[in-house]
Amino acid sequence: MSCRTLTGPVRRWLTDFLAAFILFWAAVLFIGGSNGHAFAARPLPKLQPGVAPPSVISLLPRASDLLPPHRGGDRSKRASLLILSLSFSSLVALNLAFWRHLRRVYAFPRRRPDGDAAA
């Protein structure tokens, strides 16, 4: 396969990827751009911790010991949105490339005016 035949599909895939990437970020900025607190449902109320017997409390590790310290959720939110946008864009681009491949493979043969199929 020569380099010239590869540039067409790669260029189409990159175009599809960039279009999906831009559309994803436009939707993210449009939906949550003003306040950044868009929820699909109302957030759950905070639950009050119950009183447990001392023996159970001493056996269980604290949640603060298990979780890493919180260091600014804005950066991790942006990183997770970036990863989500990259995966969404690549899925869209791969699906469109596969769809184009199927259209090309299963296309009906072209007919000539005299009735013979083109070879």
mmCIF file with all atom_site columns, C-alpha atoms in Angstrom:
data_model
loop_
_atom_site.group_PDB
_atom_site.id
_atom_site.type_symbol
_atom_site.label_atom_id
_atom_site.label_alt_id
_atom_site.label_comp_id
_atom_site.label_asym_id
_atom_site.label_entity_id
_atom_site.label_seq_id
_atom_site.pdbx_PDB_ins_code
_atom_site.Cartn_x
_atom_site.Cartn_y
_atom_site.Cartn_z
_atom_site.occupancy
_atom_site.B_iso_or_equiv
_atom_site.pdbx_formal_charge
_atom_site.auth_seq_id
_atom_site.auth_comp_id
_atom_site.auth_asym_id
_atom_site.auth_atom_id
_atom_site.pdbx_PDB_model_num
ATOM 1   C CA . MET A 1 1   ? 0.000   0.000  0.000   1.00 0.00 ? 1   MET A CA 1
ATOM 2   C CA . SER A 1 2   ? 1.465   3.259  -1.021  1.00 0.00 ? 2   SER A CA 1
ATOM 3   C CA . CYS A 1 3   ? 1.478   6.390  1.072   1.00 0.00 ? 3   CYS A CA 1
ATOM 4   C CA . ARG A 1 4   ? -0.804  8.148  -1.389  1.00 0.00 ? 4   ARG A CA 1
ATOM 5   C CA . THR A 1 5   ? -3.661  5.652  -0.954  1.00 0.00 ? 5   THR A CA 1
ATOM 6   C CA . LEU A 1 6   ? -3.410  5.911  2.831   1.00 0.00 ? 6   LEU A CA 1
ATOM 7   C CA . THR A 1 7   ? -3.750  9.689  3.045   1.00 0.00 ? 7   THR A CA 1
ATOM 8   C CA . GLY A 1 8   ? -7.407  9.730  1.930   1.00 0.00 ? 8   GLY A CA 1
ATOM 9   C CA . PRO A 1 9   ? -8.820  7.469  4.676   1.00 0.00 ? 9   PRO A CA 1
ATOM 10  C CA . VAL A 1 10  ? -6.537  8.970  7.327   1.00 0.00 ? 10  VAL A CA 1
ATOM 11  C CA . ARG A 1 11  ? -7.533  12.493 6.330   1.00 0.00 ? 11  ARG A CA 1
ATOM 12  C CA . ARG A 1 12  ? -11.223 11.534 6.479   1.00 0.00 ? 12  ARG A CA 1
ATOM 13  C CA . TRP A 1 13  ? -10.751 9.885  9.880   1.00 0.00 ? 13  TRP A CA 1
ATOM 14  C CA . LEU A 1 14  ? -8.966  12.950 11.258  1.00 0.00 ? 14  LEU A CA 1
ATOM 15  C CA . THR A 1 15  ? -11.661 15.231 9.857   1.00 0.00 ? 15  THR A CA 1
ATOM 16  C CA . ASP A 1 16  ? -14.372 13.123 11.499  1.00 0.00 ? 16  ASP A CA 1
ATOM 17  C CA . PHE A 1 17  ? -12.409 13.026 14.751  1.00 0.00 ? 17  PHE A CA 1
ATOM 18  C CA . LEU A 1 18  ? -11.930 16.799 14.852  1.00 0.00 ? 18  LEU A CA 1
ATOM 19  C CA . ALA A 1 19  ? -15.573 17.462 13.945  1.00 0.00 ? 19  ALA A CA 1
ATOM 20  C CA . ALA A 1 20  ? -16.812 15.162 16.735  1.00 0.00 ? 20  ALA A CA 1
ATOM 21  C CA . PHE A 1 21  ? -14.287 16.666 19.173  1.00 0.00 ? 21  PHE A CA 1
ATOM 22  C CA . ILE A 1 22  ? -15.425 20.212 18.412  1.00 0.00 ? 22  ILE A CA 1
ATOM 23  C CA . LEU A 1 23  ? -19.108 19.266 18.602  1.00 0.00 ? 23  LEU A CA 1
ATOM 24  C CA . PHE A 1 24  ? -18.569 17.514 21.946  1.00 0.00 ? 24  PHE A CA 1
ATOM 25  C CA . TRP A 1 25  ? -16.864 20.539 23.491  1.00 0.00 ? 25  TRP A CA 1
ATOM 26  C CA . ALA A 1 26  ? -19.464 22.893 22.029  1.00 0.00 ? 26  ALA A CA 1
ATOM 27  C CA . ALA A 1 27  ? -22.169 20.828 23.718  1.00 0.00 ? 27  ALA A CA 1
ATOM 28  C CA . VAL A 1 28  ? -20.245 20.744 27.011  1.00 0.00 ? 28  VAL A CA 1
ATOM 29  C CA . LEU A 1 29  ? -19.717 24.501 26.999  1.00 0.00 ? 29  LEU A CA 1
ATOM 30  C CA . PHE A 1 30  ? -23.299 25.183 25.929  1.00 0.00 ? 30  PHE A CA 1
ATOM 31  C CA . ILE A 1 31  ? -24.873 22.966 28.597  1.00 0.00 ? 31  ILE A CA 1
ATOM 32  C CA . GLY A 1 32  ? -22.632 23.726 31.544  1.00 0.00 ? 32  GLY A CA 1
ATOM 33  C CA . GLY A 1 33  ? -20.796 26.851 30.520  1.00 0.00 ? 33  GLY A CA 1
ATOM 34  C CA . SER A 1 34  ? -22.504 29.427 32.699  1.00 0.00 ? 34  SER A CA 1
ATOM 35  C CA . ASN A 1 35  ? -22.376 27.792 36.106  1.00 0.00 ? 35  ASN A CA 1
ATOM 36  C CA . GLY A 1 36  ? -20.868 24.346 35.637  1.00 0.00 ? 36  GLY A CA 1
ATOM 37  C CA . HIS A 1 37  ? -23.414 22.713 37.935  1.00 0.00 ? 37  HIS A CA 1
ATOM 38  C CA . ALA A 1 38  ? -25.671 20.918 35.464  1.00 0.00 ? 38  ALA A CA 1
ATOM 39  C CA . PHE A 1 39  ? -27.255 17.835 36.996  1.00 0.00 ? 39  PHE A CA 1
ATOM 40  C CA . ALA A 1 40  ? -29.545 15.309 35.401  1.00 0.00 ? 40  ALA A CA 1
ATOM 41  C CA . ALA A 1 41  ? -31.438 15.077 38.680  1.00 0.00 ? 41  ALA A CA 1
ATOM 42  C CA . ARG A 1 42  ? -31.437 16.897 41.964  1.00 0.00 ? 42  ARG A CA 1
ATOM 43  C CA . PRO A 1 43  ? -28.414 16.004 44.094  1.00 0.00 ? 43  PRO A CA 1
ATOM 44  C CA . LEU A 1 44  ? -29.101 13.720 47.014  1.00 0.00 ? 44  LEU A CA 1
ATOM 45  C CA . PRO A 1 45  ? -29.254 15.297 50.446  1.00 0.00 ? 45  PRO A CA 1
ATOM 46  C CA . LYS A 1 46  ? -26.300 14.707 52.719  1.00 0.00 ? 46  LYS A CA 1
ATOM 47  C CA . LEU A 1 47  ? -26.874 11.826 55.065  1.00 0.00 ? 47  LEU A CA 1
ATOM 48  C CA . GLN A 1 48  ? -26.145 12.187 58.731  1.00 0.00 ? 48  GLN A CA 1
ATOM 49  C CA . PRO A 1 49  ? -23.729 9.584  60.058  1.00 0.00 ? 49  PRO A CA 1
ATOM 50  C CA . GLY A 1 50  ? -25.262 7.120  62.491  1.00 0.00 ? 50  GLY A CA 1
ATOM 51  C CA . VAL A 1 51  ? -23.782 6.065  65.781  1.00 0.00 ? 51  VAL A CA 1
ATOM 52  C CA . ALA A 1 52  ? -22.162 2.629  65.605  1.00 0.00 ? 52  ALA A CA 1
ATOM 53  C CA . PRO A 1 53  ? -20.843 0.501  68.430  1.00 0.00 ? 53  PRO A CA 1
ATOM 54  C CA . PRO A 1 54  ? -17.175 1.231  69.281  1.00 0.00 ? 54  PRO A CA 1
ATOM 55  C CA . SER A 1 55  ? -16.033 -2.258 68.270  1.00 0.00 ? 55  SER A CA 1
ATOM 56  C CA . VAL A 1 56  ? -17.222 -1.810 64.674  1.00 0.00 ? 56  VAL A CA 1
ATOM 57  C CA . ILE A 1 57  ? -15.673 1.648  64.373  1.00 0.00 ? 57  ILE A CA 1
ATOM 58  C CA . SER A 1 58  ? -12.281 0.418  65.511  1.00 0.00 ? 58  SER A CA 1
ATOM 59  C CA . LEU A 1 59  ? -12.255 -2.459 62.980  1.00 0.00 ? 59  LEU A CA 1
ATOM 60  C CA . LEU A 1 60  ? -13.137 -0.423 59.896  1.00 0.00 ? 60  LEU A CA 1
ATOM 61  C CA . PRO A 1 61  ? -10.564 1.849  58.258  1.00 0.00 ? 61  PRO A CA 1
ATOM 62  C CA . ARG A 1 62  ? -11.427 5.517  57.913  1.00 0.00 ? 62  ARG A CA 1
ATOM 63  C CA . ALA A 1 63  ? -12.523 6.778  54.537  1.00 0.00 ? 63  ALA A CA 1
ATOM 64  C CA . SER A 1 64  ? -9.928  9.547  54.718  1.00 0.00 ? 64  SER A CA 1
ATOM 65  C CA . ASP A 1 65  ? -7.186  6.906  55.004  1.00 0.00 ? 65  ASP A CA 1
ATOM 66  C CA . LEU A 1 66  ? -8.401  5.066  51.884  1.00 0.00 ? 66  LEU A CA 1
ATOM 67  C CA . LEU A 1 67  ? -8.897  8.034  49.569  1.00 0.00 ? 67  LEU A CA 1
ATOM 68  C CA . PRO A 1 68  ? -6.147  10.319 48.319  1.00 0.00 ? 68  PRO A CA 1
ATOM 69  C CA . PRO A 1 69  ? -6.354  13.916 49.549  1.00 0.00 ? 69  PRO A CA 1
ATOM 70  C CA . HIS A 1 70  ? -8.638  16.180 47.537  1.00 0.00 ? 70  HIS A CA 1
ATOM 71  C CA . ARG A 1 71  ? -6.625  18.605 45.427  1.00 0.00 ? 71  ARG A CA 1
ATOM 72  C CA . GLY A 1 72  ? -9.032  20.749 43.471  1.00 0.00 ? 72  GLY A CA 1
ATOM 73  C CA . GLY A 1 73  ? -11.846 19.103 41.588  1.00 0.00 ? 73  GLY A CA 1
ATOM 74  C CA . ASP A 1 74  ? -11.781 21.540 38.704  1.00 0.00 ? 74  ASP A CA 1
ATOM 75  C CA . ARG A 1 75  ? -8.597  20.077 37.247  1.00 0.00 ? 75  ARG A CA 1
ATOM 76  C CA . SER A 1 76  ? -9.779  16.487 37.588  1.00 0.00 ? 76  SER A CA 1
ATOM 77  C CA . LYS A 1 77  ? -13.149 17.456 36.094  1.00 0.00 ? 77  LYS A CA 1
ATOM 78  C CA . ARG A 1 78  ? -11.420 18.965 33.066  1.00 0.00 ? 78  ARG A CA 1
ATOM 79  C CA . ALA A 1 79  ? -9.166  15.922 32.732  1.00 0.00 ? 79  ALA A CA 1
ATOM 80  C CA . SER A 1 80  ? -12.111 13.549 32.856  1.00 0.00 ? 80  SER A CA 1
ATOM 81  C CA . LEU A 1 81  ? -13.974 15.641 30.267  1.00 0.00 ? 81  LEU A CA 1
ATOM 82  C CA . LEU A 1 82  ? -10.899 15.601 28.045  1.00 0.00 ? 82  LEU A CA 1
ATOM 83  C CA . ILE A 1 83  ? -10.613 11.816 28.274  1.00 0.00 ? 83  ILE A CA 1
ATOM 84  C CA . LEU A 1 84  ? -14.335 11.463 27.613  1.00 0.00 ? 84  LEU A CA 1
ATOM 85  C CA . SER A 1 85  ? -14.164 13.782 24.613  1.00 0.00 ? 85  SER A CA 1
ATOM 86  C CA . LEU A 1 86  ? -11.178 11.926 23.147  1.00 0.00 ? 86  LEU A CA 1
ATOM 87  C CA . SER A 1 87  ? -12.883 8.551  23.512  1.00 0.00 ? 87  SER A CA 1
ATOM 88  C CA . PHE A 1 88  ? -16.198 9.888  22.147  1.00 0.00 ? 88  PHE A CA 1
ATOM 89  C CA . SER A 1 89  ? -14.484 11.483 19.154  1.00 0.00 ? 89  SER A CA 1
ATOM 90  C CA . SER A 1 90  ? -12.462 8.391  18.341  1.00 0.00 ? 90  SER A CA 1
ATOM 91  C CA . LEU A 1 91  ? -15.578 6.192  18.574  1.00 0.00 ? 91  LEU A CA 1
ATOM 92  C CA . VAL A 1 92  ? -17.463 8.488  16.212  1.00 0.00 ? 92  VAL A CA 1
ATOM 93  C CA . ALA A 1 93  ? -14.553 8.585  13.755  1.00 0.00 ? 93  ALA A CA 1
ATOM 94  C CA . LEU A 1 94  ? -14.084 4.795  13.816  1.00 0.00 ? 94  LEU A CA 1
ATOM 95  C CA . ASN A 1 95  ? -17.803 4.170  13.356  1.00 0.00 ? 95  ASN A CA 1
ATOM 96  C CA . LEU A 1 96  ? -17.937 6.532  10.386  1.00 0.00 ? 96  LEU A CA 1
ATOM 97  C CA . ALA A 1 97  ? -14.851 4.900  8.860   1.00 0.00 ? 97  ALA A CA 1
ATOM 98  C CA . PHE A 1 98  ? -16.411 1.461  9.292   1.00 0.00 ? 98  PHE A CA 1
ATOM 99  C CA . TRP A 1 99  ? -19.695 2.691  7.791   1.00 0.00 ? 99  TRP A CA 1
ATOM 100 C CA . ARG A 1 100 ? -17.849 4.095  4.753   1.00 0.00 ? 100 ARG A CA 1
ATOM 101 C CA . HIS A 1 101 ? -15.982 0.816  4.381   1.00 0.00 ? 101 HIS A CA 1
ATOM 102 C CA . LEU A 1 102 ? -19.245 -1.162 4.402   1.00 0.00 ? 102 LEU A CA 1
ATOM 103 C CA . ARG A 1 103 ? -20.795 1.187  1.850   1.00 0.00 ? 103 ARG A CA 1
ATOM 104 C CA . ARG A 1 104 ? -17.790 0.732  -0.411  1.00 0.00 ? 104 ARG A CA 1
ATOM 105 C CA . VAL A 1 105 ? -17.647 -3.054 -0.067  1.00 0.00 ? 105 VAL A CA 1
ATOM 106 C CA . TYR A 1 106 ? -21.376 -3.711 -0.437  1.00 0.00 ? 106 TYR A CA 1
ATOM 107 C CA . ALA A 1 107 ? -22.035 -1.097 -3.109  1.00 0.00 ? 107 ALA A CA 1
ATOM 108 C CA . PHE A 1 108 ? -23.938 -2.279 -6.148  1.00 0.00 ? 108 PHE A CA 1
ATOM 109 C CA . PRO A 1 109 ? -21.793 -2.560 -9.256  1.00 0.00 ? 109 PRO A CA 1
ATOM 110 C CA . ARG A 1 110 ? -22.178 0.355  -11.622 1.00 0.00 ? 110 ARG A CA 1
ATOM 111 C CA . ARG A 1 111 ? -24.036 -0.356 -14.822 1.00 0.00 ? 111 ARG A CA 1
ATOM 112 C CA . ARG A 1 112 ? -22.918 0.862  -18.187 1.00 0.00 ? 112 ARG A CA 1
ATOM 113 C CA . PRO A 1 113 ? -25.440 2.331  -20.598 1.00 0.00 ? 113 PRO A CA 1
ATOM 114 C CA . ASP A 1 114 ? -25.221 -0.803 -22.785 1.00 0.00 ? 114 ASP A CA 1
ATOM 115 C CA . GLY A 1 115 ? -26.301 -2.985 -19.814 1.00 0.00 ? 115 GLY A CA 1
ATOM 116 C CA . ASP A 1 116 ? -22.983 -4.642 -18.925 1.00 0.00 ? 116 ASP A CA 1
ATOM 117 C CA . ALA A 1 117 ? -21.591 -4.343 -15.413 1.00 0.00 ? 117 ALA A CA 1
ATOM 118 C CA . ALA A 1 118 ? -18.414 -2.292 -15.110 1.00 0.00 ? 118 ALA A CA 1
ATOM 119 C CA . ALA A 1 119 ? -15.371 -4.381 -14.380 1.00 0.00 ? 119 ALA A CA 1
#
